[in-house]
PDB file of C-alpha atoms in Angstrom:
ATOM      1  CA  MET A   1      70.043  79.961  51.723  1.00 86.00           C
ATOM      2  CA  LYS A   2      68.781  76.816  53.264  1.00 93.00           C
ATOM      3  CA  VAL A   3      65.579  76.263  55.330  1.00 94.00           C
ATOM      4  CA  SER A   4      67.693  75.620  58.417  1.00 94.00           C
ATOM      5  CA  ASP A   5      69.098  79.215  58.131  1.00 91.00           C
ATOM      6  CA  ALA A   6      65.643  80.739  58.434  1.00 91.00           C
ATOM      7  CA  MET A   7      63.473  78.302  60.405  1.00 94.00           C
ATOM      8  CA  THR A   8      62.443  78.670  64.029  1.00 92.00           C
ATOM      9  CA  GLY A   9      64.270  75.758  65.717  1.00 92.00           C
ATOM     10  CA  GLN A  10      62.727  75.687  69.130  1.00 91.00           C
ATOM     11  CA  VAL A  11      59.220  74.291  68.613  1.00 94.00           C
ATOM     12  CA  THR A  12      56.605  73.516  71.202  1.00 96.00           C
ATOM     13  CA  THR A  13      54.643  70.399  70.378  1.00 97.00           C
ATOM     14  CA  ALA A  14      51.492  68.770  71.630  1.00 97.00           C
ATOM     15  CA  ALA A  15      50.420  65.186  71.922  1.00 97.00           C
ATOM     16  CA  PRO A  16      47.125  64.119  70.277  1.00 96.00           C
ATOM     17  CA  THR A  17      45.690  63.410  73.721  1.00 97.00           C
ATOM     18  CA  ASP A  18      46.456  66.945  75.128  1.00 98.00           C
ATOM     19  CA  THR A  19      43.329  68.999  75.761  1.00 98.00           C
ATOM     20  CA  VAL A  20      42.266  71.926  73.493  1.00 98.00           C
ATOM     21  CA  ARG A  21      42.530  74.136  76.605  1.00 97.00           C
ATOM     22  CA  LYS A  22      46.168  72.902  77.343  1.00 98.00           C
ATOM     23  CA  VAL A  23      47.293  73.568  73.648  1.00 98.00           C
ATOM     24  CA  ALA A  24      45.642  77.002  73.618  1.00 97.00           C
ATOM     25  CA  GLN A  25      47.587  77.799  76.843  1.00 98.00           C
ATOM     26  CA  MET A  26      50.764  76.570  75.219  1.00 98.00           C
ATOM     27  CA  MET A  27      50.027  78.910  72.217  1.00 97.00           C
ATOM     28  CA  ALA A  28      49.544  81.795  74.584  1.00 97.00           C
ATOM     29  CA  HIS A  29      52.727  81.016  76.488  1.00 97.00           C
ATOM     30  CA  VAL A  30      55.015  80.777  73.551  1.00 95.00           C
ATOM     31  CA  GLU A  31      53.156  83.385  71.477  1.00 93.00           C
ATOM     32  CA  THR A  32      52.519  81.263  68.492  1.00 93.00           C
ATOM     33  CA  GLY A  33      49.425  80.462  66.374  1.00 92.00           C
ATOM     34  CA  ALA A  34      50.506  76.953  65.338  1.00 94.00           C
ATOM     35  CA  ILE A  35      51.629  73.871  67.158  1.00 96.00           C
ATOM     36  CA  PRO A  36      52.684  70.627  65.611  1.00 95.00           C
ATOM     37  CA  VAL A  37      51.013  67.466  67.070  1.00 96.00           C
ATOM     38  CA  VAL A  38      53.483  64.711  67.512  1.00 95.00           C
ATOM     39  CA  ASP A  39      52.877  61.006  68.431  1.00 94.00           C
ATOM     40  CA  SER A  40      55.707  58.566  68.947  1.00 92.00           C
ATOM     41  CA  GLY A  41      58.143  61.064  67.413  1.00 91.00           C
ATOM     42  CA  LYS A  42      56.237  61.573  64.214  1.00 92.00           C
ATOM     43  CA  VAL A  43      54.298  64.683  63.252  1.00 93.00           C
ATOM     44  CA  VAL A  44      50.630  63.574  62.846  1.00 93.00           C
ATOM     45  CA  GLY A  45      48.940  66.924  62.596  1.00 93.00           C
ATOM     46  CA  LEU A  46      49.225  70.635  63.039  1.00 94.00           C
ATOM     47  CA  VAL A  47      46.767  72.758  65.050  1.00 95.00           C
ATOM     48  CA  THR A  48      46.450  76.475  64.602  1.00 93.00           C
ATOM     49  CA  ASP A  49      44.491  79.122  66.565  1.00 95.00           C
ATOM     50  CA  ARG A  50      42.068  79.207  63.616  1.00 93.00           C
ATOM     51  CA  ASP A  51      41.464  75.423  63.974  1.00 94.00           C
ATOM     52  CA  ILE A  52      40.500  75.929  67.634  1.00 97.00           C
ATOM     53  CA  VAL A  53      38.139  78.772  66.790  1.00 96.00           C
ATOM     54  CA  LEU A  54      36.462  77.044  63.899  1.00 94.00           C
ATOM     55  CA  ARG A  55      36.395  73.494  65.228  1.00 94.00           C
ATOM     56  CA  VAL A  56      35.962  73.943  68.880  1.00 96.00           C
ATOM     57  CA  VAL A  57      34.549  77.423  69.788  1.00 96.00           C
ATOM     58  CA  ALA A  58      32.234  77.761  66.764  1.00 95.00           C
ATOM     59  CA  GLU A  59      30.867  74.199  67.178  1.00 95.00           C
ATOM     60  CA  GLY A  60      30.448  74.526  70.911  1.00 95.00           C
ATOM     61  CA  ARG A  61      32.812  71.751  71.717  1.00 95.00           C
ATOM     62  CA  SER A  62      34.387  71.233  75.073  1.00 96.00           C
ATOM     63  CA  PHE A  63      37.857  72.781  75.690  1.00 97.00           C
ATOM     64  CA  ASP A  64      38.660  69.642  77.589  1.00 97.00           C
ATOM     65  CA  SER A  65      38.287  67.474  74.395  1.00 96.00           C
ATOM     66  CA  PRO A  66      41.464  66.137  72.902  1.00 97.00           C
ATOM     67  CA  ILE A  67      43.317  68.371  70.440  1.00 97.00           C
ATOM     68  CA  SER A  68      43.231  65.544  67.887  1.00 94.00           C
ATOM     69  CA  GLU A  69      39.595  66.569  67.268  1.00 92.00           C
ATOM     70  CA  ALA A  70      40.539  70.051  66.327  1.00 93.00           C
ATOM     71  CA  MET A  71      43.828  69.604  64.490  1.00 90.00           C
ATOM     72  CA  THR A  72      44.327  69.558  60.690  1.00 79.00           C
ATOM     73  CA  GLU A  73      44.887  65.943  59.783  1.00 73.00           C
ATOM     74  CA  GLY A  74      46.159  64.211  56.785  1.00 72.00           C
ATOM     75  CA  GLU A  75      49.281  65.428  54.934  1.00 77.00           C
ATOM     76  CA  VAL A  76      51.220  67.895  57.029  1.00 89.00           C
ATOM     77  CA  HIS A  77      53.228  69.870  54.574  1.00 94.00           C
ATOM     78  CA  SER A  78      57.022  69.762  55.391  1.00 95.00           C
ATOM     79  CA  VAL A  79      60.394  70.462  54.090  1.00 97.00           C
ATOM     80  CA  LYS A  80      63.843  69.218  55.082  1.00 97.00           C
ATOM     81  CA  GLU A  81      66.396  71.281  56.863  1.00 95.00           C
ATOM     82  CA  ASP A  82      68.756  71.228  53.927  1.00 95.00           C
ATOM     83  CA  ASP A  83      66.181  72.303  51.310  1.00 96.00           C
ATOM     84  CA  VAL A  84      66.670  75.592  49.524  1.00 94.00           C
ATOM     85  CA  LEU A  85      64.610  78.356  51.085  1.00 91.00           C
ATOM     86  CA  ALA A  86      63.297  79.547  47.713  1.00 87.00           C
ATOM     87  CA  ASP A  87      61.837  75.973  47.093  1.00 93.00           C
ATOM     88  CA  ALA A  88      60.150  76.056  50.487  1.00 93.00           C
ATOM     89  CA  THR A  89      58.495  79.408  49.701  1.00 88.00           C
ATOM     90  CA  ALA A  90      57.388  77.991  46.308  1.00 90.00           C
ATOM     91  CA  LYS A  91      55.859  75.058  48.235  1.00 93.00           C
ATOM     92  CA  MET A  92      53.987  77.501  50.551  1.00 90.00           C
ATOM     93  CA  ALA A  93      52.608  79.318  47.581  1.00 87.00           C
ATOM     94  CA  SER A  94      51.614  76.258  45.626  1.00 90.00           C
ATOM     95  CA  HIS A  95      49.697  74.846  48.653  1.00 90.00           C
ATOM     96  CA  GLN A  96      48.516  78.273  49.738  1.00 87.00           C
ATOM     97  CA  ILE A  97      49.916  77.757  53.291  1.00 89.00           C
ATOM     98  CA  ARG A  98      51.815  80.094  55.620  1.00 88.00           C
ATOM     99  CA  ARG A  99      53.974  77.565  57.521  1.00 92.00           C
ATOM    100  CA  LEU A 100      55.795  74.288  57.016  1.00 95.00           C
ATOM    101  CA  VAL A 101      57.090  71.841  59.475  1.00 96.00           C
ATOM    102  CA  VAL A 102      60.837  71.258  59.067  1.00 97.00           C
ATOM    103  CA  LEU A 103      62.155  67.644  59.369  1.00 96.00           C
ATOM    104  CA  ASN A 104      65.552  66.191  59.494  1.00 94.00           C
ATOM    105  CA  ASP A 105      66.722  63.291  57.264  1.00 92.00           C
ATOM    106  CA  ALA A 106      65.262  60.773  59.894  1.00 91.00           C
ATOM    107  CA  GLY A 107      61.881  62.410  59.651  1.00 90.00           C
ATOM    108  CA  ALA A 108      61.986  63.991  63.115  1.00 93.00           C
ATOM    109  CA  LEU A 109      60.656  67.474  63.684  1.00 96.00           C
ATOM    110  CA  THR A 110      63.416  70.068  64.006  1.00 96.00           C
ATOM    111  CA  GLY A 111      61.582  73.298  63.402  1.00 96.00           C
ATOM    112  CA  ILE A 112      58.891  75.394  61.706  1.00 96.00           C
ATOM    113  CA  LEU A 113      59.304  77.727  58.731  1.00 95.00           C
ATOM    114  CA  SER A 114      56.790  80.521  58.714  1.00 90.00           C
ATOM    115  CA  LEU A 115      56.276  83.489  56.398  1.00 86.00           C
ATOM    116  CA  GLY A 116      57.571  85.698  59.302  1.00 82.00           C
ATOM    117  CA  ASP A 117      60.826  83.571  59.351  1.00 85.00           C
ATOM    118  CA  VAL A 118      61.158  84.088  55.556  1.00 82.00           C
ATOM    119  CA  ALA A 119      60.591  87.881  55.958  1.00 78.00           C
ATOM    120  CA  LYS A 120      63.213  88.112  58.602  1.00 73.00           C
ATOM    121  CA  ASP A 121      65.874  86.256  56.761  1.00 60.00           C
ATOM    122  CA  TYR A 122      64.978  86.359  53.065  1.00 62.00           C
ATOM    123  CA  GLY A 123      63.569  89.743  52.279  1.00 57.00           C
ATOM    124  CA  ALA A 124      60.319  91.549  51.884  1.00 55.00           C
ATOM    125  CA  LYS A 125      60.097  91.103  48.136  1.00 52.00           C
ATOM    126  CA  GLN A 126      60.151  87.311  48.353  1.00 53.00           C
ATOM    127  CA  VAL A 127      57.494  87.352  51.215  1.00 54.00           C
ATOM    128  CA  GLY A 128      55.280  89.677  49.224  1.00 57.00           C
ATOM    129  CA  LYS A 129      55.311  87.354  46.157  1.00 57.00           C
ATOM    130  CA  THR A 130      54.835  84.306  48.274  1.00 56.00           C
ATOM    131  CA  LEU A 131      51.972  85.879  50.217  1.00 56.00           C
ATOM    132  CA  GLU A 132      50.406  87.046  46.972  1.00 61.00           C
ATOM    133  CA  ASP A 133      50.551  83.417  45.629  1.00 57.00           C
ATOM    134  CA  ILE A 134      49.202  81.929  48.974  1.00 55.00           C
ATOM    135  CA  SER A 135      46.228  84.403  48.935  1.00 61.00           C
ATOM    136  CA  ALA A 136      45.424  84.013  45.140  1.00 61.00           C
ATOM    137  CA  GLU A 137      42.250  82.063  44.249  1.00 63.00           C
ATOM    138  CA  PRO A 138      42.961  78.855  42.466  1.00 55.00           C
ATOM    139  CA  GLY A 139      43.278  79.561  38.759  1.00 55.00           C
ATOM    140  CA  ASP A 140      44.341  83.210  39.154  1.00 51.00           C
ATOM    141  CA  ALA A 141      47.099  84.504  36.989  1.00 44.00           C
ATOM    142  CA  ALA A 142      49.351  84.770  40.007  1.00 43.00           C
ATOM    143  CA  HIS A 143      49.909  80.952  39.810  1.00 39.00           C
TER     144      HIS A 143
END
């Protein structure tokens, strides 16, 4: 099974200049906890509801500040549409993450692959193993 068979293809994105409030409203509207941040067609970050809580609410920042101040920057973990789903879940486990952005061969965002997508299309046993590996402390025997 390929990543494209399991991923969520319709993805709401934000611009780095969108406000925290706007992105939180987008999350509520589409019922998601993560939104990729895209600038000039390239994924430059990922913001989660947890990022907003820890980097905005907990620090007393303004909800009108740009989302770029709350998003996770640096390497955004990704996979290609044609990658094997088992390889994608292994990547989630090795990086201890619950979602990956999905890119096409040109590097453009085409979807998101979450543990929920994997559960729906790949099976509970694989999700259980992946979640166990994601949740394990570094150096545990589960790795």
